[in-house]
PDB file of C-alpha atoms in Angstrom:
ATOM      1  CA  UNK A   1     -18.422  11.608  17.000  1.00  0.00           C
ATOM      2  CA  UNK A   2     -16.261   9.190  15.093  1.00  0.00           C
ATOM      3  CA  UNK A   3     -12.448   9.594  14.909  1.00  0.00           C
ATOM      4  CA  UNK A   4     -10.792   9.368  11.864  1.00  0.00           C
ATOM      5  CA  UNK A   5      -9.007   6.878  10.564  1.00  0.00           C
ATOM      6  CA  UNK A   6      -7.645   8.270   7.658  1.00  0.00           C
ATOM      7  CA  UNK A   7      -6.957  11.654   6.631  1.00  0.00           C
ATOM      8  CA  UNK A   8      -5.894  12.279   3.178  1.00  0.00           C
ATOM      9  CA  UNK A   9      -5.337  15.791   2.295  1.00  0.00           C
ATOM     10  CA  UNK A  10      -4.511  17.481  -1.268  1.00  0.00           C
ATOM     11  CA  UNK A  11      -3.617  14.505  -3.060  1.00  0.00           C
ATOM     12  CA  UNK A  12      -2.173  14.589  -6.163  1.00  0.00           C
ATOM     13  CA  UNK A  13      -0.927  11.516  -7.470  1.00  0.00           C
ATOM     14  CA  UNK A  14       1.005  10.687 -10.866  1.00  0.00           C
ATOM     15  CA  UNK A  15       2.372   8.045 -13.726  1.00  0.00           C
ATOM     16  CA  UNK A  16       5.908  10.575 -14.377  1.00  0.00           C
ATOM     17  CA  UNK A  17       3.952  13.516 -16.602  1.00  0.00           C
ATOM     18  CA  UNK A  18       0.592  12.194 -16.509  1.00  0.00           C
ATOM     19  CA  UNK A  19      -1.514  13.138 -13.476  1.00  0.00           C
ATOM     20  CA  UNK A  20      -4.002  10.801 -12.805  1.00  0.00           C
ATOM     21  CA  UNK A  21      -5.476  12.730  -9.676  1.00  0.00           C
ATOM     22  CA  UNK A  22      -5.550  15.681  -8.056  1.00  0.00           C
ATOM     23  CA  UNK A  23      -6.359  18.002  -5.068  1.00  0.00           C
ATOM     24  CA  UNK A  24      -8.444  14.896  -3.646  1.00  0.00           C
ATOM     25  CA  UNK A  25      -9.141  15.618   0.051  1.00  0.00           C
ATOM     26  CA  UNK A  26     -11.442  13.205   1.677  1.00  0.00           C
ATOM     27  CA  UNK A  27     -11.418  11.528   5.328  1.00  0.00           C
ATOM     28  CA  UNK A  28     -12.646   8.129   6.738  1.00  0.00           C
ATOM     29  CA  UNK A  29     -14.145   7.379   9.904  1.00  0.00           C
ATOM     30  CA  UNK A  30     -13.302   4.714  12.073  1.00  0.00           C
ATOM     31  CA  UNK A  31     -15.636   1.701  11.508  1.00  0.00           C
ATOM     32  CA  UNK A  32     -16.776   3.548   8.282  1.00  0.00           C
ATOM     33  CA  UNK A  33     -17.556   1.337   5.160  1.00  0.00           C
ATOM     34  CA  UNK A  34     -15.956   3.657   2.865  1.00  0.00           C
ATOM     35  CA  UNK A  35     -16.395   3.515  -0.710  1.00  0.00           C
ATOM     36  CA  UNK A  36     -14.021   4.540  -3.714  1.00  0.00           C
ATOM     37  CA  UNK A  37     -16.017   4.880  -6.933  1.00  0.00           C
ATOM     38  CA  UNK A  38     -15.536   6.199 -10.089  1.00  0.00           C
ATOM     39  CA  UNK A  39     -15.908   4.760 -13.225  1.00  0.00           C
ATOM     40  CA  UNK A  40     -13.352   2.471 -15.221  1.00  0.00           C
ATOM     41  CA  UNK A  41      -9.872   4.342 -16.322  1.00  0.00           C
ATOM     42  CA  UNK A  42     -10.793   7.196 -12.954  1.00  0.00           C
ATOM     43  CA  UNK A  43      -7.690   5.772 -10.699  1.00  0.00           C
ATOM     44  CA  UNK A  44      -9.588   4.145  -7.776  1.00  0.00           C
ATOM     45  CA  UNK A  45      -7.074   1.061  -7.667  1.00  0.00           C
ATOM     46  CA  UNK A  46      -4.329   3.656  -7.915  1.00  0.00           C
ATOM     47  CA  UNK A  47      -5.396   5.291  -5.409  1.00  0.00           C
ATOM     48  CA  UNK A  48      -5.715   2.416  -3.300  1.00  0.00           C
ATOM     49  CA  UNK A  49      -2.071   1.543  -3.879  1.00  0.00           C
ATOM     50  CA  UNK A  50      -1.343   5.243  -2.345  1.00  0.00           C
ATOM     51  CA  UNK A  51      -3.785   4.551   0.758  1.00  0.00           C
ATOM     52  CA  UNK A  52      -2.175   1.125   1.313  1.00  0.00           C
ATOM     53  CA  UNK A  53       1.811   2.473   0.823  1.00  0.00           C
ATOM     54  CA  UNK A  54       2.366   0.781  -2.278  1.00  0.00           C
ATOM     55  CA  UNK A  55       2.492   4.081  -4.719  1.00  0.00           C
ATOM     56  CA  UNK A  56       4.360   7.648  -3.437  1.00  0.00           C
ATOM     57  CA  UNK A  57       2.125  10.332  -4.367  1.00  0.00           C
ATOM     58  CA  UNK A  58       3.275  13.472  -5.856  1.00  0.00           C
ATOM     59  CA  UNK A  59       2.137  15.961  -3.304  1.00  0.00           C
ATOM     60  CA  UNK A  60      -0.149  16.176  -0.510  1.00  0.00           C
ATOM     61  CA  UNK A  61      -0.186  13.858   3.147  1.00  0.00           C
ATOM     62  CA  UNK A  62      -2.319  11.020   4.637  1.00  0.00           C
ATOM     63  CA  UNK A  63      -2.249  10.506   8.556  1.00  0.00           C
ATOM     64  CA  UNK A  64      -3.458   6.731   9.167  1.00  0.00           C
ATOM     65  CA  UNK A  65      -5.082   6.046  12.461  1.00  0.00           C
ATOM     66  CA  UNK A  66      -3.357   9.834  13.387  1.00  0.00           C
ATOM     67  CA  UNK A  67       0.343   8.822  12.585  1.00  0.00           C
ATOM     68  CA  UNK A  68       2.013  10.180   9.401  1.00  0.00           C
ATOM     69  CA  UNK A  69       2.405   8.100   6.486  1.00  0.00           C
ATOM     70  CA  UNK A  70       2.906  10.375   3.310  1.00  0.00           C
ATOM     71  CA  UNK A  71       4.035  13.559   3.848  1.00  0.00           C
ATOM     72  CA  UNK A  72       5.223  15.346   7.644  1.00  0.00           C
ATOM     73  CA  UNK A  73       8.425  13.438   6.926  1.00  0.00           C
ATOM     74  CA  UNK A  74       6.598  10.234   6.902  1.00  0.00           C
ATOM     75  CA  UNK A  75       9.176   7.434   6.787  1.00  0.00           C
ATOM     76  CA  UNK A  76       9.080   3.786   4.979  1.00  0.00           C
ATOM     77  CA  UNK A  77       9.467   2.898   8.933  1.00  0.00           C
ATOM     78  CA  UNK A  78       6.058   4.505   9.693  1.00  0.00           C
ATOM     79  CA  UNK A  79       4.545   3.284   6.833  1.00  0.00           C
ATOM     80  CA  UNK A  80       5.589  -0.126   7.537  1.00  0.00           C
ATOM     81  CA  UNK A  81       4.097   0.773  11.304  1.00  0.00           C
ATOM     82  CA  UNK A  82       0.582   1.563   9.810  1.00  0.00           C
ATOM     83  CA  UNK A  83       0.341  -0.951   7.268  1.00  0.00           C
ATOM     84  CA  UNK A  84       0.742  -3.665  10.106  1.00  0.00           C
ATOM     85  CA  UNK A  85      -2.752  -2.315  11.443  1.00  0.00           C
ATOM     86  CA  UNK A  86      -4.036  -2.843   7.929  1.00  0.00           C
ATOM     87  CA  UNK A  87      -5.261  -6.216   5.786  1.00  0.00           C
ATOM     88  CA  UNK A  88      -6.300  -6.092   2.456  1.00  0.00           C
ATOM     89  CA  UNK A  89      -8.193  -8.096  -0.293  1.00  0.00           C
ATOM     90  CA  UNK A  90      -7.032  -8.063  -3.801  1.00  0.00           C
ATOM     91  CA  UNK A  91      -9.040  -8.382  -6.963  1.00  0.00           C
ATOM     92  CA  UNK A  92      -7.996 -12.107  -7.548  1.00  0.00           C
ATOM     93  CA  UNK A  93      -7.776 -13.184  -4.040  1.00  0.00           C
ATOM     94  CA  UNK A  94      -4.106 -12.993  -4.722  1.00  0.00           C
ATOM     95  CA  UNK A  95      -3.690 -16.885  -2.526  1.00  0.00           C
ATOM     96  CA  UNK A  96      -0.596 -18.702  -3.189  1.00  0.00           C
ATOM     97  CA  UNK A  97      -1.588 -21.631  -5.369  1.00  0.00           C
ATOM     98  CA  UNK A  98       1.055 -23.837  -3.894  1.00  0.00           C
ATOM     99  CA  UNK A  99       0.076 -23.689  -0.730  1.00  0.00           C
ATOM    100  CA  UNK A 100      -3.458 -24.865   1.072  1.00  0.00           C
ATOM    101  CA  UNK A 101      -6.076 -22.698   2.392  1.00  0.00           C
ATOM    102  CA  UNK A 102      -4.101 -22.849   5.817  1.00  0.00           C
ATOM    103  CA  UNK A 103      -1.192 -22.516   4.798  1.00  0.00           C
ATOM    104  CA  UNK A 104      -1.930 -19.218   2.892  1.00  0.00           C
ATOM    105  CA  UNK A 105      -3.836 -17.886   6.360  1.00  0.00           C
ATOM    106  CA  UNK A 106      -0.522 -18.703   8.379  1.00  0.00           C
ATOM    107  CA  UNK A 107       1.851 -17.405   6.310  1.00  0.00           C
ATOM    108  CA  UNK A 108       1.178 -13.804   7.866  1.00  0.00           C
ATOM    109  CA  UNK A 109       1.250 -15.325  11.386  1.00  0.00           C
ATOM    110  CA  UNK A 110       4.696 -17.008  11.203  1.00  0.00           C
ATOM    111  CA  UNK A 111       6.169 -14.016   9.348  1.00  0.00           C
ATOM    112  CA  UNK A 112       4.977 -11.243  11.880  1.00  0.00           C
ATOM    113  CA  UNK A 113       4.155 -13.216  15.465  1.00  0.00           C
ATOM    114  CA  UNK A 114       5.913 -15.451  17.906  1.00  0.00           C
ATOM    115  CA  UNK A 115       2.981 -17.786  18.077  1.00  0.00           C
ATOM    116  CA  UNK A 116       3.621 -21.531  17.964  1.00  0.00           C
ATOM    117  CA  UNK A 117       2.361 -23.690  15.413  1.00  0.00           C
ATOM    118  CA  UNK A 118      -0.422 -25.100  17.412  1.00  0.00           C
ATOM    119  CA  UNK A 119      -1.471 -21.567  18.057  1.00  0.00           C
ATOM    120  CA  UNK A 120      -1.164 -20.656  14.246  1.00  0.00           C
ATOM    121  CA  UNK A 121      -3.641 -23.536  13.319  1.00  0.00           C
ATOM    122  CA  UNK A 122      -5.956 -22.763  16.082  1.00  0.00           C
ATOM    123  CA  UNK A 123      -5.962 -19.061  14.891  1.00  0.00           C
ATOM    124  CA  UNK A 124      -6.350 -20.020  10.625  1.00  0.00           C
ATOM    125  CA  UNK A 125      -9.318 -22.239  12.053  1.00  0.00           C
ATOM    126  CA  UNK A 126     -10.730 -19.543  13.607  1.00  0.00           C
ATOM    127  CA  UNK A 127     -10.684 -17.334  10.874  1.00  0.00           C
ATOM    128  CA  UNK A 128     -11.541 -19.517   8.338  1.00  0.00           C
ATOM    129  CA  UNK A 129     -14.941 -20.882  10.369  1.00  0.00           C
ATOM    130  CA  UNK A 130     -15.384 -16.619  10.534  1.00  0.00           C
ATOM    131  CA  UNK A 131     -15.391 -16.329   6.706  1.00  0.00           C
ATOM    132  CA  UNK A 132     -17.691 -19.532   6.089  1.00  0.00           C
ATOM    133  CA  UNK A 133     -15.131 -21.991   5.137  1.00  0.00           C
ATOM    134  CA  UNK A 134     -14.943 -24.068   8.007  1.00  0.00           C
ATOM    135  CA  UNK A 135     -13.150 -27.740   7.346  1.00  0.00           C
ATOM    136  CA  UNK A 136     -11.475 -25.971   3.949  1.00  0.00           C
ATOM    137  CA  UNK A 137      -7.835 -25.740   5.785  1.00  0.00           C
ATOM    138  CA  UNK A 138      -6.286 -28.553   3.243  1.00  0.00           C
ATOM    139  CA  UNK A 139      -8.063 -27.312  -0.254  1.00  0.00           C
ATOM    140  CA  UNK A 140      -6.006 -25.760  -2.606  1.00  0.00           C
ATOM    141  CA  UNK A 141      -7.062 -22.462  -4.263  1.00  0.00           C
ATOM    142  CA  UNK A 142      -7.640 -24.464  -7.265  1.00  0.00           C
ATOM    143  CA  UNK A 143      -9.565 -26.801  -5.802  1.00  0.00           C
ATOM    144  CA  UNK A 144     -12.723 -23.709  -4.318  1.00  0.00           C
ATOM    145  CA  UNK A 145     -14.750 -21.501  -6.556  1.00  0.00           C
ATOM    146  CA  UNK A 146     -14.206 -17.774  -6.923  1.00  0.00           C
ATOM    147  CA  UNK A 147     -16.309 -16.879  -4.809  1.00  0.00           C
ATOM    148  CA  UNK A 148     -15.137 -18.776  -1.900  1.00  0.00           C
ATOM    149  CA  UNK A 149     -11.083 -17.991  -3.024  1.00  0.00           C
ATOM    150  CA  UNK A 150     -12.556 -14.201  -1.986  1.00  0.00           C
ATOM    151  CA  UNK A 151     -13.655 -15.254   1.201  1.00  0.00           C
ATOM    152  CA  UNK A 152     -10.165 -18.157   1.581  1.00  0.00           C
ATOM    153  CA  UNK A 153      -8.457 -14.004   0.769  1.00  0.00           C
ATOM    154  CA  UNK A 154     -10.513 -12.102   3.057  1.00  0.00           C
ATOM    155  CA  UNK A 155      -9.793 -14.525   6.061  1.00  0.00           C
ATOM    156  CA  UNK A 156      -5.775 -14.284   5.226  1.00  0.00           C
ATOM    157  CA  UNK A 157      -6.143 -10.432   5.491  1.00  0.00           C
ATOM    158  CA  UNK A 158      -7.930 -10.986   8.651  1.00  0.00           C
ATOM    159  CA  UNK A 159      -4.991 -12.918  10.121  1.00  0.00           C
ATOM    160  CA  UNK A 160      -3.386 -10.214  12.088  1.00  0.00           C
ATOM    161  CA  UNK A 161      -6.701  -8.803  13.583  1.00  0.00           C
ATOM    162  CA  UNK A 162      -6.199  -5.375  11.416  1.00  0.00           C
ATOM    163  CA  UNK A 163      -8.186  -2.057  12.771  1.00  0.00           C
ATOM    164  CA  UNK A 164      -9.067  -1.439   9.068  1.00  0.00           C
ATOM    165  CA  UNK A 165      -9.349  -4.226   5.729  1.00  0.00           C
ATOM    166  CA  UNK A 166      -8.879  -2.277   2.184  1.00  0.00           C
ATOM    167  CA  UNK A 167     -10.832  -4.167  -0.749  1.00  0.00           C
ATOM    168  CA  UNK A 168      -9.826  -3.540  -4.745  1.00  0.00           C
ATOM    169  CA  UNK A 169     -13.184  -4.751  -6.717  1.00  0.00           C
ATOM    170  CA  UNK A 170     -14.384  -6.735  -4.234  1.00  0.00           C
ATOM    171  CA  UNK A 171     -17.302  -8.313  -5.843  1.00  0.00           C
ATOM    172  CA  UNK A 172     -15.453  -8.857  -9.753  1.00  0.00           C
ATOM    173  CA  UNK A 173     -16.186 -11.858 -11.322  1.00  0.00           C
ATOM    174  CA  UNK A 174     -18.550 -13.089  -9.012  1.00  0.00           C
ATOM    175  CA  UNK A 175     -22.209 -13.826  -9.697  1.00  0.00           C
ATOM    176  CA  UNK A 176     -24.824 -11.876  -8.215  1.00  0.00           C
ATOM    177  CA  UNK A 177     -26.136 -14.687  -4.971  1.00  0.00           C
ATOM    178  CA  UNK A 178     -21.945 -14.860  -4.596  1.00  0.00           C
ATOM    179  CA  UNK A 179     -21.750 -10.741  -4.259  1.00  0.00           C
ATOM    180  CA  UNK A 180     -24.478 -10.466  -2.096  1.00  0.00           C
ATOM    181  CA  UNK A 181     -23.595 -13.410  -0.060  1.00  0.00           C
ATOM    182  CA  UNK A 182     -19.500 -11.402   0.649  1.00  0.00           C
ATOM    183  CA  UNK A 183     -21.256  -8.014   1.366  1.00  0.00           C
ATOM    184  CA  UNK A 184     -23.128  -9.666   3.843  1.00  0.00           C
ATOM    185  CA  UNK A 185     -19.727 -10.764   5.533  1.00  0.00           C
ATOM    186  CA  UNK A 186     -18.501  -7.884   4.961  1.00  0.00           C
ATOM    187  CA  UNK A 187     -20.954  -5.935   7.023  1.00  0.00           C
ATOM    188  CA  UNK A 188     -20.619  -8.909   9.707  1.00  0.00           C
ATOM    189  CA  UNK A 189     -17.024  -8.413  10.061  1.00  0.00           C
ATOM    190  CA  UNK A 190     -17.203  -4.221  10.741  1.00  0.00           C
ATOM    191  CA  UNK A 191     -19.996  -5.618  13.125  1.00  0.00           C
ATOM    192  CA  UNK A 192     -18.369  -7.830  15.191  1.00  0.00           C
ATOM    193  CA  UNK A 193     -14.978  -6.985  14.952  1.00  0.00           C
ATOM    194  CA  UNK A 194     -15.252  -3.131  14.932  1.00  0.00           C
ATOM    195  CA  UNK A 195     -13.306  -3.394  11.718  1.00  0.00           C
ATOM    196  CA  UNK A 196     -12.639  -0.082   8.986  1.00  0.00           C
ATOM    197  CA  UNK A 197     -13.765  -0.960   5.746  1.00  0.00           C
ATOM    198  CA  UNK A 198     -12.329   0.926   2.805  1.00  0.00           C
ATOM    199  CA  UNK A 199     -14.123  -0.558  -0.748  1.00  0.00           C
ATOM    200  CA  UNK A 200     -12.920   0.301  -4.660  1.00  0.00           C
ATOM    201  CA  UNK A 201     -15.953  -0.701  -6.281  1.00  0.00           C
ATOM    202  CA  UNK A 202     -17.990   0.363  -9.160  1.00  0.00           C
ATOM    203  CA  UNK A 203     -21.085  -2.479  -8.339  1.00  0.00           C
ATOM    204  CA  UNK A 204     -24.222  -0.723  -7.678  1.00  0.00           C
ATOM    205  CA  UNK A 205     -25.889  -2.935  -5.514  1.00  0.00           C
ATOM    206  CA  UNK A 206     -22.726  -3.291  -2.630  1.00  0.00           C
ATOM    207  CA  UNK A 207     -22.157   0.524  -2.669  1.00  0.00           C
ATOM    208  CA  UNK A 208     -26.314   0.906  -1.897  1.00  0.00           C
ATOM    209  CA  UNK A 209     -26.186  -2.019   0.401  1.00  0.00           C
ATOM    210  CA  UNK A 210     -23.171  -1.690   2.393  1.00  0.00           C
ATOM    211  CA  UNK A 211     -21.532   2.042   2.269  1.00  0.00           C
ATOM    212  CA  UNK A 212     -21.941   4.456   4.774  1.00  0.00           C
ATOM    213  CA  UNK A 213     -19.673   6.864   3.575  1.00  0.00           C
ATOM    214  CA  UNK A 214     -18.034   7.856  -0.579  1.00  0.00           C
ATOM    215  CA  UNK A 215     -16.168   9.846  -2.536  1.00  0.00           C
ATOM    216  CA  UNK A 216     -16.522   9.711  -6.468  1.00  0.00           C
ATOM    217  CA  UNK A 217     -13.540  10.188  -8.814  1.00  0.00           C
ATOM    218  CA  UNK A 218     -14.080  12.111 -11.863  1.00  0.00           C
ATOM    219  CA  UNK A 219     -11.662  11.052 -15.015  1.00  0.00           C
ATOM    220  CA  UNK A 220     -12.335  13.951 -16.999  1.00  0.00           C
ATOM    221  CA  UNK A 221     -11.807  16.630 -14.406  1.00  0.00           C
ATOM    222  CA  UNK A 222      -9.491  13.838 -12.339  1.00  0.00           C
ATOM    223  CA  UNK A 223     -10.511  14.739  -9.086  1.00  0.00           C
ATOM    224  CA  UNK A 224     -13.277  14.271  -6.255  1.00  0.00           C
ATOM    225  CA  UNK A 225     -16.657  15.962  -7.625  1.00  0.00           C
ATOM    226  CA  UNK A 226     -18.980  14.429  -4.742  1.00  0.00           C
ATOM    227  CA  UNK A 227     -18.743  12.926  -1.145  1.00  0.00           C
ATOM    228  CA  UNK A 228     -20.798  11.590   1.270  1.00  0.00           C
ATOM    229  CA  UNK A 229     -23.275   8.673   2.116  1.00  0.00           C
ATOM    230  CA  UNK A 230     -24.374   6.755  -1.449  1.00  0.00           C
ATOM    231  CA  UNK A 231     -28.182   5.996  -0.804  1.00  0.00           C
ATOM    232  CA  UNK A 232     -28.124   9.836  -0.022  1.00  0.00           C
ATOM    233  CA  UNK A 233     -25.917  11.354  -2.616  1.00  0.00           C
ATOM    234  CA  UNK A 234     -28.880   8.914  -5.176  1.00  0.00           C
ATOM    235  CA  UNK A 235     -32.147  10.601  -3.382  1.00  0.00           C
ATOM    236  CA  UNK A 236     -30.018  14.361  -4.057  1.00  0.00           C
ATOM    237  CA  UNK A 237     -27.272  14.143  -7.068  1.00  0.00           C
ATOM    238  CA  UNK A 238     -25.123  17.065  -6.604  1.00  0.00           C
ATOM    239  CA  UNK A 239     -24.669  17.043  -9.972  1.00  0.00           C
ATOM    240  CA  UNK A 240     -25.578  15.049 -13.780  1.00  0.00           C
ATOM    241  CA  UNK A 241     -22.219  13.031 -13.843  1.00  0.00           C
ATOM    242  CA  UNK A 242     -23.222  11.718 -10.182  1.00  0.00           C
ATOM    243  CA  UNK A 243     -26.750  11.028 -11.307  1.00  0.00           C
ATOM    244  CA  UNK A 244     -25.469   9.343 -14.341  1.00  0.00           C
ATOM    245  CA  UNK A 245     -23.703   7.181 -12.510  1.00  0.00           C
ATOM    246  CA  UNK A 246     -25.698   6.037  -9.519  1.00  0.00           C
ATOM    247  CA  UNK A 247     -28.873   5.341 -11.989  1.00  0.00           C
ATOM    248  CA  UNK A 248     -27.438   3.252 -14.553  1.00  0.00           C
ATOM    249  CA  UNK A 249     -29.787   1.006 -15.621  1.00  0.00           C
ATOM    250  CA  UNK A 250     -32.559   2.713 -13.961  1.00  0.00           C
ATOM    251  CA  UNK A 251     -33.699   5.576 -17.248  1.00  0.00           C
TER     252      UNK A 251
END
């Protein structure tokens, strides 16, 4: 049986007034490539900033890799504790356009490790050779397409060697070789590393190719209405919203 990784119970998460989820309960496994979806306006990236410590929720608790982090007098100090198990891939890439490929990839190194230079550069070679972008250390974000800025992002999140990588919208703006091309490293990376994938994502063909686990978020009734493994919740819809959803295009 898999342990859990996460462990998000009664979740109920809010703008002041306006409550933009509640009750969600879900858990993810370790190794699991765990998908968020929902469609636009249903709070997936909102809820990411709760999994990830950026956003308190209103009530409920999430235990990360078994320790407390919201809720059972969770701390900013355990937080912090988690989070340094964690890497994560925003929308844009989020690079510093300043600074070089390697210098982006090292900036996590010299901030939280002892290592010497020469060990920094050996290690952003290394991780830049895992994400395909080999000899890129002196480009500038600027100077790379989008596709490969995700991959020059997804190799600085790797930096630290995190148990689990959270990734907002993965796949936006890229082109459909491009998309396939980064689920394929995705699934290489919770491979080889043993790495904990967590996914926001409304794109059809990653959530088929690449989840093994899902929740959906409902706007309307602004909670979780379905769970479970995506290629099976499409061969048995629990319900017409889910349906909807996972056949667009399709009827």
């Amino acid at each position: 049986m898999a342990e859990p990784f996460l462990e998000i119970k009664d979740l109920t998460v809010a703008y002041d007034e306006n409550v933009i989820m509640r009750d969600v309960n879900f858990t993810v496994n370790a190794q699991d490539v765990f998908v968020i979806m929902g469609a636009s306006g249903c709070g997936k990236s909102t809820l990411l900033t709760v999994l990830t410590g950026l956003k308190r929720p209103l009530k409920g608790t999430e235990l990360f890799d078994g320790q407390p982090f919201w809720g059972n007098n969770a701390t900013k100090a355990d937080r912090d504790a988690s989070m340094r198990k964690a890497g994560i891939l925003y929308q844009s890439g989020a690079l510093w356009s300043s600074m070089t490929l390697a210098e982006n990839i090292a900036l996590p190194l010299e901030q939280y490790t002892d290592l010497t230079p020469a060990e920094i550069r050996d290690i952003v070679a290394l991780k830049l050779d895992l994400v395909g972008l080999g000899g890129f250390q002196d480009y500038y974000p600027a100077e790379i397409s989008g596709g490969m800025k995700k991959r020059a992002g997804l190799a600085r999140a790797l930096a630290l060697d995190p148990q689990i990588v959270f990734f907002d919208e993965p796949s936006a703006g890229l082109d459909p070789i491009s998309s396939k091309n980064l689920d394929d490293l995705i699934l290489q990376i919770k491979e080889n590393l043993h790495t904990t994938i967590v996914i926001v994502t409304h794109e059809l063909p990653s959530i088929f190719a690449i989840g093994t686990n899902s929740i959906y978020l409902d706007a309307q009734t602004k909670t979780v209405i379905a769970g479970g493994n995506p290629n099976e919740l499409l061969k048995n819809p629990p319900n017409e919203t889910i349906e909807h959803f996972l056949t667009r295009g399709k009827k």
